[in-house]
Short mmCIF file of C-alpha atoms and ligand atoms in Angstrom, two decimals:
data_model
loop_
_atom_site.label_atom_id
_atom_site.label_comp_id
_atom_site.label_asym_id
_atom_site.label_seq_id
_atom_site.Cartn_x
_atom_site.Cartn_y
_atom_site.Cartn_z
CA MET A 1 -17.29 -5.93 20.33
CA PHE A 2 -15.18 -6.84 17.29
CA ASP A 3 -13.99 -10.44 17.42
CA ALA A 4 -10.74 -10.70 15.47
CA LYS A 5 -10.61 -14.49 15.67
CA GLN A 6 -14.08 -14.90 14.23
CA PHE A 7 -13.34 -12.29 11.55
CA ILE A 8 -10.25 -14.26 10.48
CA GLU A 9 -12.16 -17.56 10.28
CA GLU A 10 -14.88 -16.02 8.16
CA ALA A 11 -12.48 -14.11 5.94
CA LEU A 12 -10.41 -17.24 5.24
CA LYS A 13 -13.56 -19.18 4.27
CA GLU A 14 -14.76 -16.42 2.01
CA ILE A 15 -11.39 -15.98 0.30
CA LYS A 16 -11.11 -19.74 -0.31
CA ASN A 17 -14.63 -19.84 -1.76
CA THR A 18 -14.04 -16.86 -4.02
CA VAL A 19 -10.58 -17.76 -5.28
CA GLY A 20 -10.72 -21.57 -5.45
CA GLU A 21 -7.64 -22.82 -7.28
CA LYS A 22 -7.06 -19.61 -9.24
CA LYS A 23 -3.97 -17.46 -8.95
CA VAL A 24 -3.88 -14.22 -6.98
CA ILE A 25 -1.53 -11.32 -6.53
CA SER A 26 -1.55 -8.90 -3.67
CA ALA A 27 -0.34 -5.34 -3.84
CA CYS A 28 1.68 -5.12 -0.62
CA SER A 29 3.19 -1.81 0.43
CA GLY A 30 4.22 -3.05 3.89
CA GLY A 31 1.58 -1.02 5.70
CA VAL A 32 -0.66 -2.74 8.24
CA ASP A 33 -3.69 -2.86 5.90
CA SER A 34 -2.03 -4.34 2.84
CA THR A 35 0.15 -6.71 4.86
CA VAL A 36 -2.84 -8.07 6.82
CA ALA A 37 -4.82 -8.50 3.59
CA THR A 38 -1.81 -10.23 1.98
CA TYR A 39 -1.28 -12.53 4.95
CA LEU A 40 -4.96 -13.51 5.10
CA VAL A 41 -4.93 -14.46 1.42
CA HIS A 42 -1.63 -16.30 1.91
CA LYS A 43 -3.22 -18.31 4.73
CA ALA A 44 -6.23 -19.05 2.55
CA VAL A 45 -4.57 -19.95 -0.77
CA GLY A 46 -0.89 -20.54 0.05
CA PRO A 47 1.42 -20.67 -2.96
CA ASN A 48 -1.30 -19.49 -5.35
CA LEU A 49 -0.61 -16.02 -3.97
CA THR A 50 2.25 -13.79 -5.04
CA ALA A 51 2.71 -10.58 -3.07
CA VAL A 52 3.85 -7.73 -5.29
CA PHE A 53 5.84 -4.81 -3.97
CA ILE A 54 5.93 -1.91 -6.40
CA ASP A 55 8.89 0.38 -5.87
CA ASP A 56 7.48 3.68 -7.08
CA GLY A 57 10.49 5.68 -5.88
CA LEU A 58 8.24 7.37 -3.31
CA ARG A 59 8.79 5.10 -0.33
CA ARG A 60 10.49 6.04 2.92
CA GLN A 61 14.15 5.34 3.64
CA GLY A 62 14.78 1.58 3.77
CA GLU A 63 11.14 0.71 3.16
CA PRO A 64 11.52 -1.44 0.01
CA GLU A 65 14.10 -3.60 1.79
CA PHE A 66 11.93 -3.82 4.92
CA VAL A 67 8.87 -4.98 2.99
CA MET A 68 10.74 -7.61 0.97
CA GLU A 69 12.39 -8.93 4.14
CA THR A 70 9.04 -9.07 5.98
CA LEU A 71 7.41 -11.03 3.15
CA LYS A 72 10.34 -13.41 3.10
CA ASN A 73 10.10 -13.97 6.86
CA LEU A 74 6.38 -14.67 6.53
CA LYS A 75 7.20 -17.20 3.78
CA ILE A 76 4.98 -15.45 1.27
CA ASN A 77 5.91 -15.72 -2.44
CA SER A 78 6.92 -12.24 -3.48
CA LYS A 79 7.88 -10.15 -6.48
CA PHE A 80 9.72 -6.83 -6.51
CA VAL A 81 8.79 -4.45 -9.31
CA ASP A 82 11.05 -1.47 -9.99
CA ALA A 83 8.71 1.16 -11.45
CA LYS A 84 10.48 4.29 -10.21
CA LYS A 85 11.04 5.79 -13.67
CA GLU A 86 7.44 5.21 -14.74
CA PHE A 87 5.98 6.80 -11.60
CA PHE A 88 8.15 9.91 -11.83
CA ALA A 89 7.31 10.21 -15.53
CA THR A 90 3.58 9.99 -14.71
CA LEU A 91 3.84 12.64 -12.00
CA LYS A 92 5.95 15.03 -14.07
CA GLY A 93 4.30 18.43 -14.49
CA LYS A 94 1.35 17.58 -12.20
CA THR A 95 0.82 20.06 -9.37
CA ASP A 96 -2.77 19.64 -8.20
CA ALA A 97 -3.29 17.24 -5.26
CA GLU A 98 -6.16 15.31 -6.79
CA GLU A 99 -4.55 15.25 -10.21
CA LYS A 100 -1.44 13.76 -8.58
CA ARG A 101 -3.51 11.12 -6.74
CA LYS A 102 -5.30 10.15 -9.92
CA ALA A 103 -2.05 9.98 -11.88
CA PHE A 104 -0.56 7.81 -9.14
CA ARG A 105 -3.61 5.55 -9.14
CA GLU A 106 -3.57 5.16 -12.90
CA ARG A 107 0.11 4.23 -12.91
CA PHE A 108 -0.39 1.91 -9.94
CA TYR A 109 -3.13 -0.05 -11.71
CA LYS A 110 -1.26 -0.12 -15.01
CA THR A 111 1.77 -1.57 -13.25
CA LEU A 112 -0.37 -4.15 -11.46
CA GLY A 113 -2.06 -4.92 -14.79
CA THR A 114 1.31 -5.68 -16.38
CA VAL A 115 2.29 -7.94 -13.47
CA SER A 116 -1.09 -9.70 -13.52
CA LYS A 117 -0.68 -10.51 -17.22
CA GLU A 118 2.85 -11.78 -16.63
CA LEU A 119 1.74 -14.04 -13.79
CA LYS A 120 -1.59 -14.94 -15.43
CA ILE A 121 -3.65 -14.19 -12.34
CA GLU A 122 -7.35 -13.56 -11.94
CA PHE A 123 -7.53 -11.73 -8.64
CA ILE A 124 -5.80 -8.80 -7.06
CA THR A 125 -5.87 -8.39 -3.30
CA GLN A 126 -5.91 -4.92 -1.79
CA GLY A 127 -5.88 -3.68 1.78
CA THR A 128 -8.77 -1.25 1.29
CA ILE A 129 -10.42 -0.38 4.62
CA LYS A 130 -13.70 1.28 5.45
CA ALA A 131 -12.26 4.80 5.91
CA ASP A 132 -10.78 4.67 2.37
CA VAL A 133 -14.16 3.82 0.95
CA MET A 134 -16.00 6.45 3.01
CA GLU A 135 -13.68 9.34 2.14
CA THR A 136 -13.63 8.46 -1.54
CA VAL A 137 -17.38 8.07 -1.78
CA LYS A 138 -17.90 11.35 0.09
CA GLY A 139 -15.59 13.00 -2.42
CA ILE A 140 -13.12 14.18 0.24
CA LYS A 141 -10.17 12.44 -1.36
CA SER A 142 -9.81 9.81 -4.01
CA GLN A 143 -7.93 7.07 -2.20
CA HIS A 144 -5.71 5.29 -4.68
CA ASN A 145 -7.10 1.87 -3.86
CA VAL A 146 -10.83 2.43 -4.13
CA LEU A 147 -12.21 1.52 -7.49
CA GLU A 148 -15.53 -0.25 -7.44
CA GLN A 149 -16.99 2.23 -5.00
CA ILE A 150 -16.42 5.07 -7.44
CA GLY A 151 -17.79 3.25 -10.44
CA ILE A 152 -14.54 2.04 -12.03
CA ASN A 153 -14.84 -1.56 -13.14
CA PRO A 154 -11.57 -3.33 -12.23
CA GLN A 155 -12.27 -5.86 -14.98
CA SER A 156 -11.48 -3.08 -17.43
CA PHE A 157 -7.91 -3.44 -16.10
CA GLY A 158 -8.21 -7.20 -16.66
CA TYR A 159 -8.81 -8.64 -13.19
CA LYS A 160 -11.11 -8.97 -10.18
CA ILE A 161 -10.46 -7.33 -6.82
CA LEU A 162 -10.34 -9.01 -3.40
CA GLU A 163 -10.74 -6.62 -0.48
CA PRO A 164 -11.01 -8.70 2.70
CA LEU A 165 -10.72 -5.67 5.04
CA LYS A 166 -13.16 -3.33 3.44
CA GLU A 167 -15.63 -3.47 6.35
CA LEU A 168 -12.97 -2.75 9.01
CA PHE A 169 -11.54 0.41 10.52
CA LYS A 170 -7.85 0.76 11.34
CA PRO A 171 -8.05 -0.28 15.04
CA GLU A 172 -9.81 -3.49 13.98
CA VAL A 173 -7.20 -4.18 11.32
CA ARG A 174 -4.55 -3.87 14.03
CA LYS A 175 -6.46 -6.37 16.20
CA VAL A 176 -6.55 -8.80 13.27
CA ALA A 177 -2.80 -8.28 12.74
CA ARG A 178 -2.11 -9.08 16.40
CA GLU A 179 -4.40 -12.12 16.31
CA LEU A 180 -2.58 -13.36 13.19
CA GLY A 181 0.70 -13.04 15.10
CA LEU A 182 2.24 -10.58 12.66
CA PRO A 183 5.35 -8.78 13.96
CA LYS A 184 4.79 -5.59 15.98
CA GLN A 185 6.55 -3.55 13.29
CA ILE A 186 3.56 -4.43 11.12
CA SER A 187 0.64 -4.54 13.58
CA GLU A 188 1.59 -1.20 15.17
CA ARG A 189 2.94 0.39 11.97
CA MET A 190 2.24 4.06 11.49
CA PRO A 191 -0.24 4.71 8.65
CA PHE A 192 1.40 5.84 5.44
CA PRO A 193 -0.62 6.91 2.41
CA GLY A 194 -0.70 4.76 -0.72
CA PRO A 195 0.64 7.55 -2.95
CA ALA A 196 3.44 7.78 -0.37
CA LEU A 197 5.82 10.74 -0.43
CA SER A 198 4.14 12.16 -3.55
CA LEU A 199 1.55 13.73 -1.21
CA ARG A 200 4.30 15.21 0.93
CA VAL A 201 6.11 16.97 -1.88
CA LEU A 202 3.71 19.83 -2.41
CA GLY A 203 3.35 20.69 -6.07
CA GLU A 204 5.31 18.84 -8.74
CA VAL A 205 7.05 15.66 -7.60
CA THR A 206 10.61 15.07 -8.75
CA PRO A 207 13.22 12.54 -7.58
CA GLU A 208 15.27 15.40 -6.11
CA LYS A 209 12.39 16.83 -4.05
CA THR A 210 11.40 13.34 -2.97
CA ALA A 211 14.94 12.75 -1.67
CA ILE A 212 14.65 15.91 0.48
CA VAL A 213 11.34 14.93 2.05
CA ARG A 214 12.56 11.35 2.50
CA LYS A 215 15.51 12.53 4.57
CA ALA A 216 13.32 14.95 6.59
CA THR A 217 10.82 12.13 7.21
CA GLU A 218 13.59 9.88 8.47
CA ILE A 219 14.68 12.56 10.95
CA VAL A 220 11.11 13.21 12.16
CA GLU A 221 10.45 9.50 12.60
CA GLU A 222 13.72 8.98 14.50
CA GLU A 223 13.10 11.89 16.87
CA THR A 224 9.43 11.05 17.54
CA ALA A 225 9.54 7.25 17.66
CA LYS A 226 8.82 7.22 21.40
CA LEU A 227 5.84 9.59 21.33
CA GLY A 228 3.33 6.89 20.40
CA THR A 229 1.48 9.28 18.12
CA PHE A 230 -0.74 8.22 15.24
CA GLN A 231 1.25 9.82 12.42
CA ASN A 232 4.50 11.80 12.33
CA PHE A 233 5.95 13.17 9.15
CA ALA A 234 7.55 15.95 7.13
CA VAL A 235 6.19 17.91 4.18
CA LEU A 236 8.24 19.79 1.60
CA HIS A 237 6.70 23.08 0.52
CA ASN A 238 6.36 24.30 -3.00
CA ASP A 239 7.56 27.78 -1.97
CA LYS A 240 10.99 28.89 -0.94
CA ALA A 241 12.16 31.13 1.89
CA THR A 242 15.20 33.24 2.56
CA GLY A 243 17.74 31.85 4.97
CA ILE A 244 21.44 31.90 5.76
CA LYS A 245 23.75 28.93 5.30
CA ASN A 246 27.53 29.04 5.69
CA GLY A 247 27.36 32.80 6.18
CA LYS A 248 25.61 33.33 2.85
CA ARG A 249 22.04 34.14 1.87
CA LEU A 250 20.24 31.07 0.57
CA TYR A 251 16.79 31.08 -0.97
CA GLY A 252 16.01 27.58 0.21
CA ASN A 253 13.40 24.97 1.01
CA ILE A 254 10.77 24.93 3.74
CA ILE A 255 9.78 21.81 5.64
CA THR A 256 6.70 21.49 7.84
CA VAL A 257 6.55 18.83 10.52
CA ARG A 258 3.21 17.26 11.40
CA ILE A 259 2.67 15.07 14.47
CA VAL A 260 -0.90 14.04 15.23
CA ASP A 261 -2.93 11.86 17.56
CA SER A 262 -5.93 10.06 16.14
CA GLN A 263 -7.94 6.87 16.55
CA ASP A 264 -9.14 6.24 13.04
CA ALA A 265 -7.82 9.14 10.92
CA VAL A 266 -11.34 10.56 10.65
CA THR A 267 -10.47 13.29 13.15
CA ALA A 268 -7.03 14.17 14.53
CA LYS A 269 -5.34 16.46 17.06
CA ALA A 270 -1.96 18.06 16.63
CA ARG A 271 0.25 16.78 19.48
CA GLU A 272 1.72 19.25 21.98
CA VAL A 273 5.23 17.99 21.41
CA PRO A 274 7.87 19.21 23.90
CA TYR A 275 9.55 22.33 22.53
CA LYS A 276 12.96 20.69 22.98
CA THR A 277 11.96 17.89 20.60
CA LEU A 278 10.72 20.37 18.01
CA MET A 279 13.95 22.39 18.27
CA LEU A 280 16.01 19.24 17.84
CA ILE A 281 14.03 18.20 14.77
CA SER A 282 14.37 21.66 13.27
CA LYS A 283 18.11 21.74 13.96
CA ARG A 284 18.69 18.31 12.47
CA ILE A 285 16.60 19.00 9.37
CA THR A 286 18.29 22.32 8.63
CA ASP A 287 21.77 20.95 9.47
CA GLU A 288 21.46 17.66 7.62
CA ILE A 289 19.60 18.82 4.52
CA GLU A 290 21.64 21.41 2.68
CA SER A 291 18.78 23.10 0.84
CA VAL A 292 16.41 23.51 3.82
CA VAL A 293 16.50 26.91 5.56
CA ARG A 294 13.25 26.84 7.51
CA CYS A 295 11.36 24.28 9.53
CA LEU A 296 7.76 24.80 10.74
CA TYR A 297 5.42 22.88 13.06
CA ASP A 298 1.76 22.48 12.14
CA VAL A 299 -0.60 22.94 15.13
CA THR A 300 -3.89 22.50 13.24
CA ASP A 301 -6.37 19.76 14.11
CA LYS A 302 -8.48 17.72 11.68
CA PRO A 303 -10.98 19.23 10.97
CA PRO A 304 -10.49 21.88 9.70
CA SER A 305 -7.22 20.51 8.28
CA THR A 306 -6.72 17.03 6.97
CA ILE A 307 -3.86 14.93 8.27
CA GLU A 308 -1.92 15.09 5.01
CA PHE A 309 -1.38 18.45 3.32
CA GLU A 310 -2.65 17.23 -0.02
P1 XMP B 401 -6.36 12.88 5.57
O1 XMP B 401 -5.21 13.63 4.98
O2 XMP B 401 -7.49 12.69 4.62
O3 XMP B 401 -5.80 11.44 5.86
O4 XMP B 401 -6.81 13.43 6.88
C1 XMP B 401 -6.49 10.42 6.55
C2 XMP B 401 -5.61 9.20 6.54
O5 XMP B 401 -5.51 8.69 5.19
C3 XMP B 401 -4.18 8.77 4.71
N1 XMP B 401 -4.30 9.25 3.33
C4 XMP B 401 -4.24 8.42 2.27
N2 XMP B 401 -4.06 7.10 2.21
N3 XMP B 401 -4.22 7.22 -0.15
C5 XMP B 401 -4.03 6.49 0.99
O6 XMP B 401 -3.85 5.29 0.91
C6 XMP B 401 -4.41 8.56 -0.16
O7 XMP B 401 -4.57 9.18 -1.21
C7 XMP B 401 -4.43 9.19 1.13
N4 XMP B 401 -4.61 10.47 1.53
C8 XMP B 401 -4.54 10.48 2.88
C9 XMP B 401 -3.45 9.73 5.64
O8 XMP B 401 -2.06 9.47 5.70
C10 XMP B 401 -4.17 9.48 6.95
O9 XMP B 401 -3.68 8.34 7.61
#
């Protein structure tokens, strides 16, 4: 049985031993993994930690504000980095899923590298968990936060990596979050991929397409908040479909909604959502987003699908 209390004690000791009096930053996206990792390091080294939130322009509605507010409430030193332009420039013209992930990762580490030079730090904390390492090593997907495991030396970016959660799976991270007394909005937070909405805009990512999937995501999350599912989201297709809006033919966008149950993201089952809920989501998405003419529901399990489309 996993003992969260004991894990915390040992992790704090190890972080203190490794970091000593040196300065650390933590890449905090507001997800349960990176927030728990950030909070552990904060408990271990206090003001020597600065949590860094990178606004890549790919976050969900209200997310940058939520993360900065959470860090403030937890009394963690924090820094907001606006890198929207740089991320969109990096993703421009890229259509392949893995190429997009790699481009995201490269930009992510370059941005952190710039911040680490500015703040003269030696360590970067990341919320890498065991599933990230496993899937990257197996070659299923290159998680944006796994470096050492795939033979990239983080020192080539100018710093060392701290990954206090890398032996844990998601349910254990949640136990640690609860034991640490983090707010429920964090400990029970729905998983959200590091490369964020870039994986949910199929094909090339642009600010305009991101805005469409952001709005659709907001609607899906609002209408499914009470389902207690593992992950609920919207995906914007790269293709178009014929529809009718305001009495006129419109060759418009397609959104797929995905709502899955899972324990650890290794396998997943599409939820049998009440038809009424699906109809409401479809109606809202097509009513509230001008360019969307078609809304689909994905009933495929993992495997053979993955949870994300890309
Ligand atoms: P898949 O799509 O592989 O997703 O079934 C499993 C879990 O991982 C998340 N995911 C990612 N997380 N970087 C991340 O940090 C990524 O590149 C990435 N791809 C998938 C996904 O949302 C799900 O929770």
